[in-house]
Amino acid sequence: MKKNILITGGAGFIGSHVVRLFVNKYSDYNIVNLDKLTYAGNLANLKDIEDKPNYTFVKADIADLDEMRRIIREHAITGIIHLAAESHVDRSIKDPFTFARTNVMGTLALLQAAKEYWESLPEKYEGKLFYHISTDEVYGALELTNPEGVESPFTTTASSTEHHLAFGTDFFLETTKYNPHSPYSASKASSDHFVRAYHDTYGMPTIVTNCSNNYGPYQFPEKLIPLFINNIRNRKALPVYGKGENVRDWLFVEDHARAIDLIFHRGKVADTYNIGGFNEWKNIDLIKVIIKTVDRLLGNPEGCSDELITYVTDRAGHDLRYAIDSRKLQKELGWEPSLQFEEGIEKTVRWYLDNQEWMDNITSGDYEKYYDDMYKNR
Ligand code: NAD
Ligand code: DAU
């Protein structure tokens, strides 16, 4: 069957990598990128594939049920990869309603529109899939029982070669109970529940995956890594929340996109897969790696940007540690990340420094004022 795939949020960070991968790899699929183009959506992320014959862009809001009905029917959609969301925790603390509207009501509208269309077809749900992209944040926070880190019991090719630490003894499994803390993670948890409910109640074929922190090109510069790279370049303060001791588990975005491709084609319906690279970093240690890499690539004297580190008020409800156990995905579907952390960070820093125009188009003008005000009012 010819596949007509709807990818939502394709103008965002991860979505643009997924769209690029699918458009280039599957010339016999029609890829429809549906995005509202919020502040986080940027069609410049997709310049290299926008003229491909198997690619269509549609500007729409996932919370608009009638629009979702129309678009899904018009493009005879057979598969959905749903990434559109409000994604930044700090914004969710200031404006939780927008997160509930898009992440909960938007996901529900998309599910309902897909249900109506697929149930109207003679073959109904056969050959269809609603694949929902979620986050490890729905599981809540893990204990930080080893604040200095101990040798991690697990490894993948994504793990750092020089720093291979675990900061606690437990990890998020697919069976870990949901326990979200921020309005962002609460809205994502709610959307995950709706997706599973559409499977259990109506028999819709669904899959949910929960991934750890992504990094790489095209990430909106309100998130830690691109924000800090840009601030170092512009000699601006690097606002470290709290003591910088929170731990995140980092995965190169193209490895997430490859996992999505694999799971979309070979994942088990109604199942959940955790995606991560066993690559835990304490924020402050990661920040030091970023500073060192940016300074080296810019030809700055070593250590000259350390003075930019500025400890600021902690994020409200700041989750202490995330760490994904992705062994199920590795064992069942043979997924392996392609890139070691040292290579990934080098590639990422180079990309932002080489694509200053992309960055300046976002951070100049109105956004610069918004950002400065947001930090003044934290
Ligand atoms: P992003 O903020 O960079 O992109 C989100 C995209 O969704 C943007 O293009 C935006 O315009 C679009 N969008 C927002 N509201 C919309 C609406 N109402 N209708 C249509 N489009 C809308 O986000 P990201 O970091 O690429 O994350 C993508 C998905 O992956 C999200 O669902 C997020 O929860 C999940 N996720 C992200 C990470 C991460 O580290 N970034 C990790 C795990 C899971
Ligand atoms: O774990 C997956 C999640 O990762 C995704 O679901 C989210 O969409 C994505 O935004 C990301 O959430 P985080 O809150 O972990 O990412 P962020 O880049 O905002 O922050 C990473 C860590 O750095 C976190 O502990 C907060 C800290 N931080 C962040 C910013 C922006 C700072 O110390 N200073 C900062 O200025």
XYZ file of C-alpha atoms and ligand atoms in Angstrom:
458
model
C 0.000 0.000 0.000
C 1.306 3.467 -0.837
C 1.995 5.170 2.446
C 0.644 8.618 3.116
C 2.367 9.659 6.331
C 1.340 12.646 8.416
C 4.191 13.981 10.555
C 3.030 16.633 13.023
C 5.470 19.207 14.412
C 7.777 18.632 11.447
C 9.020 22.234 11.460
C 10.378 21.849 14.998
C 13.658 20.407 16.216
C 13.123 16.621 16.267
C 10.273 16.710 13.739
C 12.481 18.313 11.079
C 15.022 15.483 11.426
C 12.237 12.885 11.152
C 10.728 14.596 8.083
C 14.165 14.831 6.400
C 14.912 11.160 7.088
C 11.537 9.944 5.751
C 11.475 12.220 2.681
C 15.005 11.182 1.651
C 14.686 7.497 2.514
C 11.174 6.700 1.272
C 10.651 8.246 -2.159
C 7.515 6.077 -2.582
C 5.800 7.589 0.498
C 3.942 10.888 0.556
C 5.157 12.827 3.581
C 2.782 15.510 4.859
C 4.330 17.831 7.435
C 1.598 19.458 9.549
C 2.749 22.316 11.758
C 1.189 25.429 13.268
C 4.517 27.275 13.028
C 4.507 28.534 16.600
C 7.586 30.415 17.814
C 9.330 26.977 17.788
C 8.391 26.006 14.232
C 10.808 27.099 11.524
C 10.564 26.108 7.858
C 14.221 27.071 7.440
C 14.923 23.749 9.205
C 13.721 21.965 6.060
C 15.136 24.082 3.226
C 17.100 21.164 1.779
C 14.028 18.974 1.195
C 11.188 21.473 0.650
C 11.127 20.969 -3.134
C 11.087 17.160 -3.077
C 8.073 15.687 -4.930
C 7.084 13.421 -2.009
C 6.913 16.317 0.504
C 3.960 18.600 1.348
C 3.729 21.214 4.079
C 0.373 22.110 5.669
C 0.045 24.919 8.198
C -2.580 23.930 10.778
C -3.292 23.705 14.491
C -3.655 20.148 15.835
C -6.276 21.382 18.316
C -8.594 22.313 15.423
C -10.657 19.115 15.075
C -12.372 20.077 11.818
C -9.033 20.920 10.220
C -7.579 17.590 11.389
C -10.592 15.770 9.889
C -10.169 17.621 6.592
C -6.404 17.140 6.298
C -6.397 13.446 7.228
C -9.170 12.714 4.728
C -7.772 14.926 1.946
C -4.350 13.247 2.095
C -5.799 9.746 2.728
C -3.448 9.385 5.662
C -2.411 5.825 6.571
C 0.149 6.551 9.291
C 0.692 9.358 11.783
C 3.915 10.241 13.593
C 2.839 12.785 16.170
C 5.525 15.167 17.430
C 3.703 18.530 17.542
C 3.751 19.849 21.092
C 4.666 22.693 23.337
C 8.006 21.349 24.530
C 9.786 23.767 26.885
C 9.436 23.148 30.638
C 10.134 26.784 31.639
C 7.334 28.041 29.384
C 4.942 25.454 30.860
C 5.585 26.866 34.325
C 4.527 30.335 33.130
C 1.672 29.266 30.855
C 0.293 25.773 31.631
C -2.961 26.321 29.690
C -1.227 26.513 26.322
C 0.404 23.177 27.136
C -2.927 21.557 28.035
C -4.514 22.956 24.874
C -1.890 21.748 22.427
C -0.481 18.654 24.102
C -3.729 17.241 25.529
C -6.592 18.654 23.430
C -4.459 18.727 20.269
C -3.495 15.069 20.632
C -7.118 14.187 21.342
C -8.333 16.038 18.235
C -5.763 14.234 16.096
C -6.737 10.842 17.560
C -10.438 11.503 17.014
C -9.955 12.686 13.415
C -7.821 9.613 12.632
C -10.406 7.326 14.283
C -13.287 8.771 12.248
C -11.409 8.532 8.957
C -9.920 5.069 9.475
C -13.210 3.610 10.740
C -14.941 4.958 7.601
C -12.686 2.873 5.297
C -13.588 -0.680 4.217
C -10.324 -2.075 5.640
C -10.703 0.096 8.777
C -7.556 0.004 10.967
C -5.644 -2.522 8.854
C -2.268 -1.129 7.785
C -2.748 2.011 9.906
C -0.635 3.340 12.789
C -0.834 6.259 15.195
C 2.694 6.676 16.600
C 2.940 9.130 19.497
C 6.297 10.659 20.449
C 6.606 11.211 24.176
C 9.253 11.968 26.740
C 11.037 10.376 29.690
C 9.781 13.294 31.828
C 6.406 11.541 32.275
C 8.130 9.075 34.615
C 9.064 11.858 37.052
C 12.511 12.168 38.634
C 15.001 9.515 39.742
C 17.085 9.626 42.917
C 20.556 11.063 42.707
C 22.147 8.495 44.983
C 25.676 8.854 43.522
C 26.175 12.625 43.200
C 29.728 12.179 41.868
C 28.699 9.338 39.540
C 29.861 5.716 39.406
C 30.781 3.580 36.394
C 27.492 2.987 34.520
C 26.377 -0.653 34.357
C 25.108 -0.127 30.791
C 26.630 1.072 27.567
C 25.770 1.806 23.927
C 27.731 3.439 21.163
C 26.097 6.731 22.195
C 27.711 6.631 25.621
C 30.629 8.932 26.202
C 33.983 7.178 25.976
C 35.646 9.461 28.521
C 32.765 9.917 30.931
C 30.595 6.895 31.416
C 28.764 7.462 34.643
C 25.461 6.707 36.321
C 24.323 9.028 39.089
C 21.910 6.564 40.689
C 21.058 2.903 40.736
C 17.640 3.006 39.094
C 16.587 3.790 35.510
C 13.290 4.503 33.745
C 11.804 1.314 32.319
C 8.743 0.991 30.063
C 6.929 -0.279 33.165
C 7.900 2.643 35.424
C 4.816 4.268 36.926
C 3.950 7.711 35.547
C 4.705 10.512 38.008
C 4.985 13.826 36.108
C 5.919 16.996 37.992
C 5.886 19.937 35.583
C 2.878 21.218 33.648
C 4.788 20.140 30.506
C 5.292 16.549 31.656
C 1.754 16.382 33.081
C 0.373 17.396 29.679
C 2.550 14.841 27.875
C 1.524 12.114 30.354
C -2.123 12.952 29.752
C -1.665 12.748 25.985
C 0.078 9.357 26.341
C -2.935 8.080 28.313
C -5.339 9.271 25.599
C -3.310 7.479 22.914
C -3.400 4.198 24.868
C -7.119 4.704 25.585
C -7.822 4.952 21.821
C -6.121 1.595 21.388
C -7.829 -0.084 24.329
C -11.293 1.369 23.635
C -11.560 1.601 19.849
C -8.833 -0.808 18.703
C -6.754 1.906 17.024
C -3.208 0.630 16.306
C -0.962 2.864 18.422
C 2.627 2.958 19.673
C 4.127 5.311 22.271
C 7.831 5.979 22.719
C 9.499 7.882 25.546
C 12.851 9.434 24.764
C 15.527 11.182 26.817
C 16.988 14.662 26.141
C 17.871 15.201 22.494
C 20.677 17.430 21.217
C 21.898 18.386 17.755
C 21.314 20.874 14.905
C 18.098 22.941 14.582
C 17.170 22.954 18.289
C 15.418 26.140 19.373
C 17.890 28.231 21.401
C 15.842 28.353 24.581
C 17.047 24.817 25.378
C 20.271 24.342 27.315
C 22.786 23.310 24.632
C 22.027 25.762 21.763
C 21.346 28.571 24.263
C 24.738 28.135 25.900
C 26.628 27.778 22.603
C 25.088 31.031 21.384
C 25.635 32.846 24.669
C 29.321 31.858 24.782
C 29.760 33.163 21.248
C 28.051 36.441 22.203
C 29.845 36.711 25.587
C 26.519 36.564 27.448
C 25.897 35.020 30.882
C 25.288 31.246 31.066
C 22.360 30.888 33.511
C 22.893 27.625 35.435
C 19.764 26.671 37.375
C 20.356 25.874 41.061
C 23.747 24.267 41.654
C 23.957 22.689 38.199
C 23.687 19.241 39.780
C 20.630 17.970 37.910
C 21.317 15.028 35.632
C 20.043 14.525 32.087
C 20.578 11.614 29.671
C 21.571 12.972 26.239
C 20.945 11.420 22.807
C 21.928 12.786 19.383
C 18.739 13.790 17.555
C 19.487 11.823 14.374
C 19.704 8.655 16.474
C 16.237 9.427 17.857
C 14.964 9.914 14.286
C 16.467 6.533 13.273
C 14.769 4.887 16.246
C 11.438 6.449 15.197
C 11.880 5.088 11.660
C 12.636 1.600 12.982
C 9.734 1.593 15.451
C 7.281 3.037 12.921
C 8.043 0.138 10.575
C 8.789 -2.732 12.953
C 7.437 -1.798 16.389
C 4.756 -3.890 18.058
C 1.300 -2.311 18.079
C 0.075 -1.199 21.523
C 3.629 -1.354 22.847
C 5.909 1.231 24.459
C 9.638 1.671 23.848
C 12.075 3.787 25.825
C 14.772 5.506 23.743
C 18.062 6.692 25.245
C 21.806 6.281 24.943
C 22.987 5.570 28.515
C 24.723 8.914 28.511
C 24.088 10.719 31.803
C 25.605 14.105 32.489
C 25.385 16.443 35.445
C 24.436 19.841 33.957
C 27.545 21.617 35.205
C 29.868 18.933 33.756
C 28.089 19.100 30.403
C 28.292 22.912 30.458
C 32.082 22.676 30.982
C 32.352 20.389 27.927
C 30.334 22.874 25.871
C 32.482 25.815 27.006
C 35.686 23.937 26.190
C 34.443 22.872 22.755
C 33.105 26.309 21.768
C 36.265 28.081 22.958
C 38.498 25.617 21.076
C 36.512 25.967 17.843
C 36.413 29.759 18.116
C 40.147 29.879 18.846
C 39.581 31.481 22.275
C 42.159 30.937 25.047
C 41.233 27.856 27.103
C 39.119 28.712 30.162
C 38.278 32.246 29.021
C 34.506 31.577 29.043
C 34.344 29.948 32.487
C 33.612 33.406 33.903
C 30.276 33.448 32.011
C 28.860 30.724 34.287
C 26.178 32.402 36.424
C 24.239 30.440 39.034
C 20.597 31.580 39.031
C 17.397 30.690 40.914
C 16.490 27.076 40.343
C 13.631 26.003 38.025
C 10.468 25.388 40.104
C 9.948 21.650 40.655
C 13.249 20.938 38.850
C 13.510 17.156 38.306
C 16.802 15.901 39.732
C 17.734 13.032 37.443
C 16.487 11.361 34.253
C 18.075 8.124 33.027
C 16.513 5.877 30.398
C 16.929 2.137 30.178
C 16.644 1.442 26.427
C 17.624 -2.238 26.492
C 14.179 -3.384 25.301
C 14.500 -1.404 22.056
C 18.051 -2.632 21.562
C 17.145 -6.261 22.197
C 13.794 -6.468 20.381
C 14.443 -4.253 17.372
C 18.257 -4.139 17.262
C 18.454 -0.324 17.548
C 21.892 1.089 18.276
C 22.767 4.758 18.311
C 25.305 5.624 15.615
C 27.291 8.277 17.371
C 29.436 8.595 20.458
C 28.758 11.581 22.660
C 32.142 13.253 21.986
C 31.487 13.122 18.222
C 27.894 14.309 18.676
C 28.820 17.342 20.746
C 31.637 18.339 18.391
C 29.285 18.035 15.394
C 26.579 20.036 17.209
C 28.806 22.909 18.314
C 30.321 23.147 14.822
C 26.834 23.220 13.273
C 25.660 26.150 15.425
C 28.881 28.087 14.839
C 28.691 27.439 11.078
C 24.987 28.345 10.873
C 25.027 31.688 12.597
C 22.486 33.116 10.163
C 19.945 30.455 11.214
C 20.586 31.378 14.856
C 20.524 35.161 14.274
C 17.208 34.947 12.439
C 15.703 33.473 15.584
C 17.478 35.385 18.324
C 17.534 38.897 16.865
C 14.771 41.468 17.202
C 11.677 40.563 19.201
C 12.982 37.255 20.502
C 16.083 38.826 22.055
C 13.852 41.166 24.061
C 11.542 38.304 25.083
C 14.529 36.236 26.233
C 16.139 39.070 28.219
C 12.787 39.908 29.901
C 12.130 36.253 30.711
C 15.474 35.947 32.491
C 15.046 39.266 34.296
C 11.670 38.062 35.619
C 12.655 34.524 36.625
P 9.926 21.803 19.329
O 9.336 22.742 20.330
O 11.256 22.085 18.750
O 8.913 21.632 18.096
C 7.531 21.513 18.270
C 6.846 21.755 16.930
O 5.441 21.593 17.116
C 7.062 23.167 16.369
O 7.393 23.103 14.998
C 5.725 23.849 16.577
O 5.424 24.844 15.605
C 4.750 22.675 16.480
N 3.491 22.926 17.185
C 3.332 23.401 18.460
N 2.026 23.535 18.741
C 1.343 23.112 17.651
C -0.050 22.999 17.347
N -0.992 23.372 18.217
N -0.399 22.502 16.132
C 0.549 22.142 15.223
N 1.867 22.257 15.465
C 2.273 22.729 16.660
O 9.884 20.371 20.022
P 10.912 19.150 19.930
O 11.973 19.329 20.921
O 11.271 18.913 18.512
O 9.964 17.967 20.452
C 9.132 17.260 19.539
C 8.364 16.199 20.299
O 9.261 15.299 20.932
C 7.471 16.766 21.413
O 6.293 16.023 21.436
C 8.288 16.538 22.677
O 7.450 16.379 23.792
C 9.007 15.243 22.328
N 10.318 15.034 22.969
C 11.282 15.995 22.926
C 12.540 15.738 23.485
C 13.651 16.756 23.432
O 14.700 16.544 24.048
N 13.530 17.851 22.699
C 12.791 14.504 24.102
C 11.768 13.548 24.138
C 10.545 13.810 23.554
O 13.959 14.634 28.868
C 13.338 14.984 27.668
C 12.976 16.457 27.696
O 14.188 17.180 27.535
C 11.968 16.853 26.612
O 10.762 16.190 26.849
C 11.746 18.362 26.613
O 10.892 18.729 25.553
C 13.092 19.052 26.435
O 12.922 20.458 26.508
C 14.078 18.589 27.512
O 13.673 19.073 28.810
P 14.724 19.672 29.862
O 14.001 20.562 30.790
O 15.567 18.585 30.432
O 15.668 20.511 28.838
P 16.338 21.977 28.941
O 17.256 22.098 27.773
O 15.330 23.027 29.170
O 17.207 21.865 30.259
C 18.211 20.863 30.426
C 18.759 20.999 31.849
O 19.484 22.232 31.945
C 17.681 21.069 32.920
O 18.145 20.399 34.077
C 17.518 22.562 33.189
C 18.921 23.104 32.952
N 18.989 24.488 32.409
C 18.242 24.775 31.305
C 18.264 26.036 30.757
C 17.439 26.375 29.547
C 19.815 25.429 32.985
O 20.513 25.134 33.980
N 19.844 26.681 32.443
C 19.106 27.039 31.354
O 19.160 28.209 30.913
